[in-house]
PDB file of C-alpha atoms and ligand atoms in Angstrom:
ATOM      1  CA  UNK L  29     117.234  42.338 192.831  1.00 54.00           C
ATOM      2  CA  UNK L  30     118.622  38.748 193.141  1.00 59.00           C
ATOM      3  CA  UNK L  31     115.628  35.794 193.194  1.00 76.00           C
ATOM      4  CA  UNK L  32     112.673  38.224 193.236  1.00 90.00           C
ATOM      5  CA  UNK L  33     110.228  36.963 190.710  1.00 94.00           C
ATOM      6  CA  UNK L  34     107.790  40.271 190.174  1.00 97.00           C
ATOM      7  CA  UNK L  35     104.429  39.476 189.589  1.00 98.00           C
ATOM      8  CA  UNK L  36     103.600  40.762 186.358  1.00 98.00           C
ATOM      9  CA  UNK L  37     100.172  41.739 187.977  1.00 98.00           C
ATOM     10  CA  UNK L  38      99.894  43.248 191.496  1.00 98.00           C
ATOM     11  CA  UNK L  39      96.009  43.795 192.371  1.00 98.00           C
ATOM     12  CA  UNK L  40      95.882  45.193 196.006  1.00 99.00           C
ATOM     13  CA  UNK L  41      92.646  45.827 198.674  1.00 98.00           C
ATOM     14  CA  UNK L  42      93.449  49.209 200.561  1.00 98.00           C
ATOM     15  CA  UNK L  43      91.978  48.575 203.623  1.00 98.00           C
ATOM     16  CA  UNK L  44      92.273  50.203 206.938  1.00 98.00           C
ATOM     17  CA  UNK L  45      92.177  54.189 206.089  1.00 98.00           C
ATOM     18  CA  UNK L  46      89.233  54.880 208.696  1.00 98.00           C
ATOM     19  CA  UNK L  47      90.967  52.325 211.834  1.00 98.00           C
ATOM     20  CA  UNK L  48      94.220  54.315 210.432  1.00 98.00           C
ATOM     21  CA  UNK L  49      92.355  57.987 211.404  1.00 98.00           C
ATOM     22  CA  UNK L  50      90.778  57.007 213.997  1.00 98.00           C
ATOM     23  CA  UNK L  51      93.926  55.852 215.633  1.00 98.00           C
ATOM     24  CA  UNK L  52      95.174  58.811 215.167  1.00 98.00           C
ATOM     25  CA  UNK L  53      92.391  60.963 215.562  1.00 98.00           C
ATOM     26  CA  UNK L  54      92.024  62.410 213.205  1.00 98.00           C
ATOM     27  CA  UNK L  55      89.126  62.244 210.945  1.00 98.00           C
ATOM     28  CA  UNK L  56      88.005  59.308 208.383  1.00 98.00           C
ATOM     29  CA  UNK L  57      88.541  62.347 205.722  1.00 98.00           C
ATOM     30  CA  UNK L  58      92.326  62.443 206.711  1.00 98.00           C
ATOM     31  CA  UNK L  59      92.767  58.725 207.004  1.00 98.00           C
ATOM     32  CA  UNK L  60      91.676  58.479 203.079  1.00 98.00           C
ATOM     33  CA  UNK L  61      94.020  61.169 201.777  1.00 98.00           C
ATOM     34  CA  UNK L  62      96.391  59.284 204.015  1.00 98.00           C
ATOM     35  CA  UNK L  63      95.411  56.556 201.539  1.00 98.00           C
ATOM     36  CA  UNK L  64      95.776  58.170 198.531  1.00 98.00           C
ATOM     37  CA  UNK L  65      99.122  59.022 199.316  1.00 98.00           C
ATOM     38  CA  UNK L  66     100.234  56.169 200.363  1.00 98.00           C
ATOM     39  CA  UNK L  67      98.881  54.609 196.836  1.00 98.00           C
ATOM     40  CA  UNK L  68     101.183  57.323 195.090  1.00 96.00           C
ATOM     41  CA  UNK L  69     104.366  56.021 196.918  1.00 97.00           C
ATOM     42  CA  UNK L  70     103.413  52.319 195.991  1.00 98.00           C
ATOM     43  CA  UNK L  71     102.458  52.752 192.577  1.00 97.00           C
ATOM     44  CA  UNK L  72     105.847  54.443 192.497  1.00 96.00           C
ATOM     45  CA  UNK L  73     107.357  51.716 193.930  1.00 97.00           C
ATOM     46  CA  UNK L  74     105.879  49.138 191.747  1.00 98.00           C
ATOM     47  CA  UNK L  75     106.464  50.842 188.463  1.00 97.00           C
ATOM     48  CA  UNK L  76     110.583  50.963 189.530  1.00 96.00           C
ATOM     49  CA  UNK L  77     109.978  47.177 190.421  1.00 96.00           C
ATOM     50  CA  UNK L  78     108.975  46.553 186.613  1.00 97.00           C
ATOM     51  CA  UNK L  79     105.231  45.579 187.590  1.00 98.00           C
ATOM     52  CA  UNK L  80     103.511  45.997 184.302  1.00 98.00           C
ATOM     53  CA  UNK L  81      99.749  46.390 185.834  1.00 98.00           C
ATOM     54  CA  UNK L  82      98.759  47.548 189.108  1.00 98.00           C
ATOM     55  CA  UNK L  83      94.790  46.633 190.096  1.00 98.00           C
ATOM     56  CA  UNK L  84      93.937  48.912 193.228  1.00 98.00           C
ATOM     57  CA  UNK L  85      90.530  49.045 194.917  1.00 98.00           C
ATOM     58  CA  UNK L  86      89.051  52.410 195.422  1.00 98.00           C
ATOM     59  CA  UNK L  87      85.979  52.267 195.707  1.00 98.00           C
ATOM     60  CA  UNK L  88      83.108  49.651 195.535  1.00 98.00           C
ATOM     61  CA  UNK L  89      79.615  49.069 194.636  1.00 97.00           C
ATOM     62  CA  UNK L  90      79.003  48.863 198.361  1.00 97.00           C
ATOM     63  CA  UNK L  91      80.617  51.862 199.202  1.00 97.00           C
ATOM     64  CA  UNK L  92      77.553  54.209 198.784  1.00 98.00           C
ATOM     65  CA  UNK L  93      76.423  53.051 201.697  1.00 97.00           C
ATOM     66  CA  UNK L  94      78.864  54.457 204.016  1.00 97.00           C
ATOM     67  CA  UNK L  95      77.429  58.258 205.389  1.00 97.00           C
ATOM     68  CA  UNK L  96      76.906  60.984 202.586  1.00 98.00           C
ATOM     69  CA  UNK L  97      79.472  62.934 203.535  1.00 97.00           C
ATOM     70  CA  UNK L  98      82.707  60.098 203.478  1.00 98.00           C
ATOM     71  CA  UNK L  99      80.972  59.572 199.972  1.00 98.00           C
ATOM     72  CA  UNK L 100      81.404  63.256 199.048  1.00 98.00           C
ATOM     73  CA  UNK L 101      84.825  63.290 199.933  1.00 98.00           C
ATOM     74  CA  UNK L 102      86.188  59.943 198.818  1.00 98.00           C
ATOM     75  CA  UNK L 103      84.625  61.297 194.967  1.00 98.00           C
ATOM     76  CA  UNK L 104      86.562  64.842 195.736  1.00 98.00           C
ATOM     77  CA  UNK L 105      89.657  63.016 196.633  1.00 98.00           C
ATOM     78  CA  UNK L 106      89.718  60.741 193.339  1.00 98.00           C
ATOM     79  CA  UNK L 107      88.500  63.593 191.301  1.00 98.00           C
ATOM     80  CA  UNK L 108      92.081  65.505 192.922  1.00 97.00           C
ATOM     81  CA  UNK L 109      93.784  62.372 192.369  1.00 97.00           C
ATOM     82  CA  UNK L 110      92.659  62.360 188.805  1.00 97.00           C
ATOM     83  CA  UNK L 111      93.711  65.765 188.402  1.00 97.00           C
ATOM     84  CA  UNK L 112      97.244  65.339 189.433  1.00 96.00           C
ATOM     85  CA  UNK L 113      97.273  62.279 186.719  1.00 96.00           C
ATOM     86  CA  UNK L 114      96.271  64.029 183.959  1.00 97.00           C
ATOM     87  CA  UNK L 115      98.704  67.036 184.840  1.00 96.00           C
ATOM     88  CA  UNK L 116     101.899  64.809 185.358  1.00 93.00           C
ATOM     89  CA  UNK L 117     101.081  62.600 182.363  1.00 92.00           C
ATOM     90  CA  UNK L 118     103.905  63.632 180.864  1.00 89.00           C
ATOM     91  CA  UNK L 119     106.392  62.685 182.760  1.00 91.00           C
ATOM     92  CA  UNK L 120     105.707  59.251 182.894  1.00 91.00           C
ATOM     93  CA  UNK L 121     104.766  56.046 180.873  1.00 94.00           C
ATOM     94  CA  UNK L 122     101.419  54.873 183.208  1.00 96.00           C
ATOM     95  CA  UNK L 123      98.770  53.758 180.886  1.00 98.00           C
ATOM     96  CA  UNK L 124      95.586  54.432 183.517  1.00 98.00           C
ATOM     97  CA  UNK L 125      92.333  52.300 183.026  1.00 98.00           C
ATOM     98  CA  UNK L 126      89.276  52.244 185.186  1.00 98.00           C
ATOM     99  CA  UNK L 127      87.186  49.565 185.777  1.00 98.00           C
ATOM    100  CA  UNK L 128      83.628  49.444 187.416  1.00 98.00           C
ATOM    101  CA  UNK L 129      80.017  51.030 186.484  1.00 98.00           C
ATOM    102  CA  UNK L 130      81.448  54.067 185.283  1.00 98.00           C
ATOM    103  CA  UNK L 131      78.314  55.394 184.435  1.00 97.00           C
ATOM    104  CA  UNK L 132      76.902  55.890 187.972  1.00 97.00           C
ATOM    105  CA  UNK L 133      79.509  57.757 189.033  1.00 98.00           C
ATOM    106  CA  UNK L 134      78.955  61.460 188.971  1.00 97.00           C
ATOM    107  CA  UNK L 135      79.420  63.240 185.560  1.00 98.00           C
ATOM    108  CA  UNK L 136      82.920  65.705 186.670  1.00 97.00           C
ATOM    109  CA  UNK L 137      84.330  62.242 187.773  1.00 98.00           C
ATOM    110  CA  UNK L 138      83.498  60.429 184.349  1.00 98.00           C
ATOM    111  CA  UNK L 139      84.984  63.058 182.325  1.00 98.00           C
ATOM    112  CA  UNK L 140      88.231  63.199 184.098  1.00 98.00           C
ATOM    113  CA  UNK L 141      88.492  59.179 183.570  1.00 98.00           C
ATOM    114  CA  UNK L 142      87.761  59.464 180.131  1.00 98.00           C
ATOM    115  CA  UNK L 143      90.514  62.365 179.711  1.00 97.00           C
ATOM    116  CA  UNK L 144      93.138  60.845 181.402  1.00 97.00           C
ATOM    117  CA  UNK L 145      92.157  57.285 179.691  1.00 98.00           C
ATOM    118  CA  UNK L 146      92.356  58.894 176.523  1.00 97.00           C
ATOM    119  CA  UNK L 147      95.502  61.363 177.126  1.00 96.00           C
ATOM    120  CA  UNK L 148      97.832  57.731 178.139  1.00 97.00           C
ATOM    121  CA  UNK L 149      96.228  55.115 175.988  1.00 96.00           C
ATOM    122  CA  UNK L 150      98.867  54.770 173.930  1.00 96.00           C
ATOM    123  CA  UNK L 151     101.571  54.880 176.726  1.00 97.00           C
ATOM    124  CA  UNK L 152     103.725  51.385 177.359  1.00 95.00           C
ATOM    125  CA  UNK L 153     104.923  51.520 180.631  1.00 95.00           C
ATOM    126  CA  UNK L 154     102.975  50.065 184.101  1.00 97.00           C
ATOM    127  CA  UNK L 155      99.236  49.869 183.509  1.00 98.00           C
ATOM    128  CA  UNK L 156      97.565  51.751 186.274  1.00 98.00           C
ATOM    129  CA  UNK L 157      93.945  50.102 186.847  1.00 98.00           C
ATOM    130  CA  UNK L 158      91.670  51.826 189.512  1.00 98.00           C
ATOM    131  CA  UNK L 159      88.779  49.966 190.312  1.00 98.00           C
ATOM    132  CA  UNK L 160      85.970  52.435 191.334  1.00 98.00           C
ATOM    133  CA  UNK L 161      82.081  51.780 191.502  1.00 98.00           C
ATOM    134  CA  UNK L 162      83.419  48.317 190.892  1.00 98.00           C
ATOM    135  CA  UNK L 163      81.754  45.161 191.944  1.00 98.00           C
ATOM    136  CA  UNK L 164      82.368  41.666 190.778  1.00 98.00           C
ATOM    137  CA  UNK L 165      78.729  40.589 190.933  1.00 98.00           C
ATOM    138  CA  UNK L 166      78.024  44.298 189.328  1.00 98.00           C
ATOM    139  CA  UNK L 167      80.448  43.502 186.565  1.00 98.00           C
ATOM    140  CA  UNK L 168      80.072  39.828 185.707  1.00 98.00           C
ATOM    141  CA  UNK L 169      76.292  40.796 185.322  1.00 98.00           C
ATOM    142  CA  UNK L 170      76.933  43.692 183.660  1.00 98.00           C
ATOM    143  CA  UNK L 171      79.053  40.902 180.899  1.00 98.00           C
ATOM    144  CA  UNK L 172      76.391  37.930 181.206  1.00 97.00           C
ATOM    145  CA  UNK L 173      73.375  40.920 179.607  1.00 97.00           C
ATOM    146  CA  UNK L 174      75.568  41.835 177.262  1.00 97.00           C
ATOM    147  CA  UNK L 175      76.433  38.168 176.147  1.00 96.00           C
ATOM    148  CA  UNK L 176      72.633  37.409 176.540  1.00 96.00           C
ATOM    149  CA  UNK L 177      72.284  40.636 173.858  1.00 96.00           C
ATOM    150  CA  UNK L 178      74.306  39.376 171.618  1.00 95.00           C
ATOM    151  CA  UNK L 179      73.028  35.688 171.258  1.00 95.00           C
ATOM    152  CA  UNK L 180      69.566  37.505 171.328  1.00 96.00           C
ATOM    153  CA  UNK L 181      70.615  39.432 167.894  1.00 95.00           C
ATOM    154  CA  UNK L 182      72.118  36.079 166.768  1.00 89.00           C
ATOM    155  CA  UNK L 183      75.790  37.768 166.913  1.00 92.00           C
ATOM    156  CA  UNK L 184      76.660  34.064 168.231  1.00 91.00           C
ATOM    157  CA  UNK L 185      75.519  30.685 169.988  1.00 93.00           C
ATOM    158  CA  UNK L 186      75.776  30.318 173.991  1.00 93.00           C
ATOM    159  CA  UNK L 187      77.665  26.874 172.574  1.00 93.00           C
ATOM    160  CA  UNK L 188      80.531  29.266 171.279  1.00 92.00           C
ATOM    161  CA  UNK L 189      81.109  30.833 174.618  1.00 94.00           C
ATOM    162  CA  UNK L 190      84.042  29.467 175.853  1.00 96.00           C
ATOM    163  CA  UNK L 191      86.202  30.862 179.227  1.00 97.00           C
ATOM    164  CA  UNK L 192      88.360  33.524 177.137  1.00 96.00           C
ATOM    165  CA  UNK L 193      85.380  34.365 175.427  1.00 96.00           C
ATOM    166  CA  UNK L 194      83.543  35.043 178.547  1.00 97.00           C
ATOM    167  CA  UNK L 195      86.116  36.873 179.747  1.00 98.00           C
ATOM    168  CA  UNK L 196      86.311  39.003 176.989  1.00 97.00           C
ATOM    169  CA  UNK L 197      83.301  40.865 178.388  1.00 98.00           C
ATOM    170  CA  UNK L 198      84.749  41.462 181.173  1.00 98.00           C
ATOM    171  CA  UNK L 199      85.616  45.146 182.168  1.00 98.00           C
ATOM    172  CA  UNK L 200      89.033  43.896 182.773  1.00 98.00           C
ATOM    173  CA  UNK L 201      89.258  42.868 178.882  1.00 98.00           C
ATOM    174  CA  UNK L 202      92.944  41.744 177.412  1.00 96.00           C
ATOM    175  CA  UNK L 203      94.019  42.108 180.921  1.00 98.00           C
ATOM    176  CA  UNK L 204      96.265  38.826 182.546  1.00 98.00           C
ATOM    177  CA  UNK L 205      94.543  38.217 185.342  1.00 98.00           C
ATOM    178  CA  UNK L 206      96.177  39.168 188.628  1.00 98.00           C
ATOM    179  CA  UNK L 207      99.236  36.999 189.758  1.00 98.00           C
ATOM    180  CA  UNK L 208      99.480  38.536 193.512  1.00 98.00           C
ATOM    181  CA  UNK L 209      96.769  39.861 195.526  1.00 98.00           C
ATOM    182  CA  UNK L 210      97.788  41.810 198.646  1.00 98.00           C
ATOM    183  CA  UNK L 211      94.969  42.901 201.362  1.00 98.00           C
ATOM    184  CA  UNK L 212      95.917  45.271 203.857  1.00 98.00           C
ATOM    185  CA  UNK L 213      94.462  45.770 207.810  1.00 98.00           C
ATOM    186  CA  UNK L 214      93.860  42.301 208.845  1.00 97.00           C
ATOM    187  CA  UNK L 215      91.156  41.447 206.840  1.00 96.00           C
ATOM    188  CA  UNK L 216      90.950  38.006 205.128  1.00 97.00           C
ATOM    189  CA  UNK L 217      88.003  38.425 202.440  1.00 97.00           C
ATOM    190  CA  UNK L 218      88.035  39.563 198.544  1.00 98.00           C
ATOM    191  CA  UNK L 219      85.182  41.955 199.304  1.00 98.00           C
ATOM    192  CA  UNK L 220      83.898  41.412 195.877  1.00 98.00           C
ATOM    193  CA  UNK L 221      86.891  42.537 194.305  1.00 98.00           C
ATOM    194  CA  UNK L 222      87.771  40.257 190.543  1.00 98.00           C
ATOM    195  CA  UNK L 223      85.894  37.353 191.280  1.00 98.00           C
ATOM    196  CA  UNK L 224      86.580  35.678 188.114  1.00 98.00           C
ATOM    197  CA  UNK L 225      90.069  37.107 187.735  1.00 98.00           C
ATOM    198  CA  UNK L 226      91.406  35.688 191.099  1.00 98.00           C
ATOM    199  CA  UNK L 227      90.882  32.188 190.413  1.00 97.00           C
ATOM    200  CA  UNK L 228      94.467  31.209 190.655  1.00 96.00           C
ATOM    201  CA  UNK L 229      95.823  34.553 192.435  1.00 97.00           C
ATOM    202  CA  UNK L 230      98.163  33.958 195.090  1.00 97.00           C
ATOM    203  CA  UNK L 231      97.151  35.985 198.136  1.00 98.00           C
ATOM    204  CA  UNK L 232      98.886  37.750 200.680  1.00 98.00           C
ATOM    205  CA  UNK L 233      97.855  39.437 203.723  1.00 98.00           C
ATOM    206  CA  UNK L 234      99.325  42.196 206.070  1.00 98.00           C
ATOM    207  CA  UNK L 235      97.984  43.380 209.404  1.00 98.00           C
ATOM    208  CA  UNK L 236      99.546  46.791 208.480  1.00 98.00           C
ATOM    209  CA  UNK L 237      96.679  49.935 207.651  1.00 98.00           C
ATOM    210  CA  UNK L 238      96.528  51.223 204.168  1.00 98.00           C
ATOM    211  CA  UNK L 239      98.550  54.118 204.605  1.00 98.00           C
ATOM    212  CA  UNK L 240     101.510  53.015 206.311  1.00 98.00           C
ATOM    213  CA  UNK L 241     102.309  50.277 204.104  1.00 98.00           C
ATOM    214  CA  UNK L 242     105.638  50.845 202.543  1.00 98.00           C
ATOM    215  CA  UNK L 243     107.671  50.332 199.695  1.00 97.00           C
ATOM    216  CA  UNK L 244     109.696  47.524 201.928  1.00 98.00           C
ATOM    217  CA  UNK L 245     106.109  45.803 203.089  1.00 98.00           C
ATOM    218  CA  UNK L 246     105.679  45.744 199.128  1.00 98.00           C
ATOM    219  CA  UNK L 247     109.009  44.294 198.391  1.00 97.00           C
ATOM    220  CA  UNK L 248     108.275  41.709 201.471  1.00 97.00           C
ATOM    221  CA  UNK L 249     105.044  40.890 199.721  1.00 98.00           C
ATOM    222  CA  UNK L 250     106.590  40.424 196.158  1.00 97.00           C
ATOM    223  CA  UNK L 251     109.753  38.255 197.851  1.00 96.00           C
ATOM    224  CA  UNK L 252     106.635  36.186 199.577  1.00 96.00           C
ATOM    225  CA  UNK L 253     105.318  35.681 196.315  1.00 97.00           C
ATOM    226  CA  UNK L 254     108.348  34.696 195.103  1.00 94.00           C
ATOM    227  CA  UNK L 255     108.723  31.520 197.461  1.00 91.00           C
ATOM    228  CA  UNK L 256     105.117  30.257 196.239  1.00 89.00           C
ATOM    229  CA  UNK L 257     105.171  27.628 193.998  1.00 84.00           C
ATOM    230  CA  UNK L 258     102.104  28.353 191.747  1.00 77.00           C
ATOM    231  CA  UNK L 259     100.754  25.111 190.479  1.00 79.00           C
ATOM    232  CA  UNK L 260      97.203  26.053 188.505  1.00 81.00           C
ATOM    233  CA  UNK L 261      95.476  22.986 189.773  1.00 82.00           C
ATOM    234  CA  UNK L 262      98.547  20.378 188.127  1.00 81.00           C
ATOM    235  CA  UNK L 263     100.842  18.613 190.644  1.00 74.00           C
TER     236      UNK L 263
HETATM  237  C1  LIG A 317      89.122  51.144 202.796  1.00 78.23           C
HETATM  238  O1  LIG A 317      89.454  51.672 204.033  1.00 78.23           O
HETATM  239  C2  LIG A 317      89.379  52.117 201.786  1.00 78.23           C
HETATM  240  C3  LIG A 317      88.436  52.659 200.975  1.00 78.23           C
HETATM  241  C4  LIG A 317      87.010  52.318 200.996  1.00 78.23           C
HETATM  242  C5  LIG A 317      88.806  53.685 200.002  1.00 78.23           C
HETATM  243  C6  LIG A 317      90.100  53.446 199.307  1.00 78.23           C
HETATM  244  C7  LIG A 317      90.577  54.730 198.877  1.00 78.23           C
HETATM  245  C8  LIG A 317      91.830  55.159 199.000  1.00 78.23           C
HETATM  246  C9  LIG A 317      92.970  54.322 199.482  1.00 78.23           C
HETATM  247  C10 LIG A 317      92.087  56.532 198.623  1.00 78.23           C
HETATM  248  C11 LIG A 317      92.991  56.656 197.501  1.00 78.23           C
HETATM  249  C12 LIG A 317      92.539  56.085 196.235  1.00 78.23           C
HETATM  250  C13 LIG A 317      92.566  56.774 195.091  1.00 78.23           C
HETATM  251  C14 LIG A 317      92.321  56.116 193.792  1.00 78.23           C
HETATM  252  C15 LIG A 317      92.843  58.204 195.081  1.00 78.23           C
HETATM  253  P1  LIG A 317      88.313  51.834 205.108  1.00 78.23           P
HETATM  254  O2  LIG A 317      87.928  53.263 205.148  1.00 78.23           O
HETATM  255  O3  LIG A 317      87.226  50.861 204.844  1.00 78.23           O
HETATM  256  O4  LIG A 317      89.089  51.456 206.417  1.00 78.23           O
HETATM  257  P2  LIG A 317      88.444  50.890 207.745  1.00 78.23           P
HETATM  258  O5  LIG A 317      87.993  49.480 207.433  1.00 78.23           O
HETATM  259  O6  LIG A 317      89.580  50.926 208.702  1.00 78.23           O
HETATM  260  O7  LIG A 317      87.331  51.806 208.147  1.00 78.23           O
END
């Protein structure tokens, strides 16, 4: 497509899935698998569009909070979701990671992201990163004990530890950091999604709910993106 720069990173916020249902009415249940497949049209889309990684939110440290049973079926739906990964891992080149406190996530859930992890970690196409039990604070605490570990067992001085280096500890490790950042449903806040990694993320916003954005709202984001002139702090 003629003058579309693609970001090399897309990260996107899926907001909206519960306003989406209860439009609708239908339940906050229905709104989510809504979600989910609205995130396997876009991934779709972004993965013809040459994106090489794709940062979605799915669920955060915060999220526990919501009522037991949204809980219980947001973890069935990703443990589905991870299901139809690992099974049509063959047909395709997606390279899934997943970022977050993988550990407190319930054990059926953290073996299928280590098996599907493991089955396409060698594969080159888009890089597929799911954010779940993921929280910036969560995660750049998570880093700073590790770092303080380390200095502790005299692996290095805190004078060596430089902004790559830091980063390097991060659970988004020898990944660029995101070039777009699309939010869906109206909201205007990061939520505590990549703190660190947004620092010079251009952002865009749409008013439209999670699962009715489309391939064209993510080509209208991308040729958005491609107007921006991205400076990094220079003139
Ligand atoms: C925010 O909408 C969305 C979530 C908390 C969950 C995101 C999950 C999906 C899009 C499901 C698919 C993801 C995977 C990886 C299978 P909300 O419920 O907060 O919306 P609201 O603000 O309108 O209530």
């Amino acid at each position: 497509m003629e003058n579309l720069n693609v970001p090399q990173h897309i990260a996107i916020i899926m907001d909206g899935n519960g306003r989406w249902a209860k439009n609708k009415n239908l339940s906050v249940k229905l709104g989510h698998k809504a979600g989910a497949d609205a995130l396997k049209k876009i991934s779709r889309t972004a993965y013809d569009l040459g994106v090489k990684y794709l940062s979605v939110y799915a669920f955060s440290t915060e999220n526990w909070k919501r009522s037991d049973s949204e809980v219980k079926d947001l973890m069935q739906l990703f443990s589905n979701y991870f299901d139809a990964l690992t099974k049509n891992c063959g047909k395709n080149d997606l390279k899934v990671k997943c970022i977050g406190n993988i550990f407190g996530l319930p054990e059926d859930l953290q073996k299928k992201i280590s098996k599907i992890e493991e089955m396409t970690k060698d594969k080159d196409g888009m890089n597929f990163i799911i954010a779940i039990n993921y929280g910036a604070h969560d995660e750049i605490l998570r880093a700073v004990k590790n770092i303080c570990n380390q200095v502790l067992t005299n692996k290095f001085l805190p004078s060596q530890l430089t902004e790559d280096f830091f980063a390097s500890f991060l659970d988004t490790k020898n990944i660029p950091n995101p070039d777009l950042l699309i939010r869906t449903a109206g909201e205007m806040r990061l939520s505590n999604f990549l703190l660190w990694q947004l620092a010079y993320s251009e952002f865009y916003f749409s008013d439209k709910f999670w699962p009715d954005f489309s391939e064209q709202d993510l080509l209208d984001a991308i040729k958005n993106f491609s107007a921006r002139k991205r400076r990094f702090g220079t003139r």
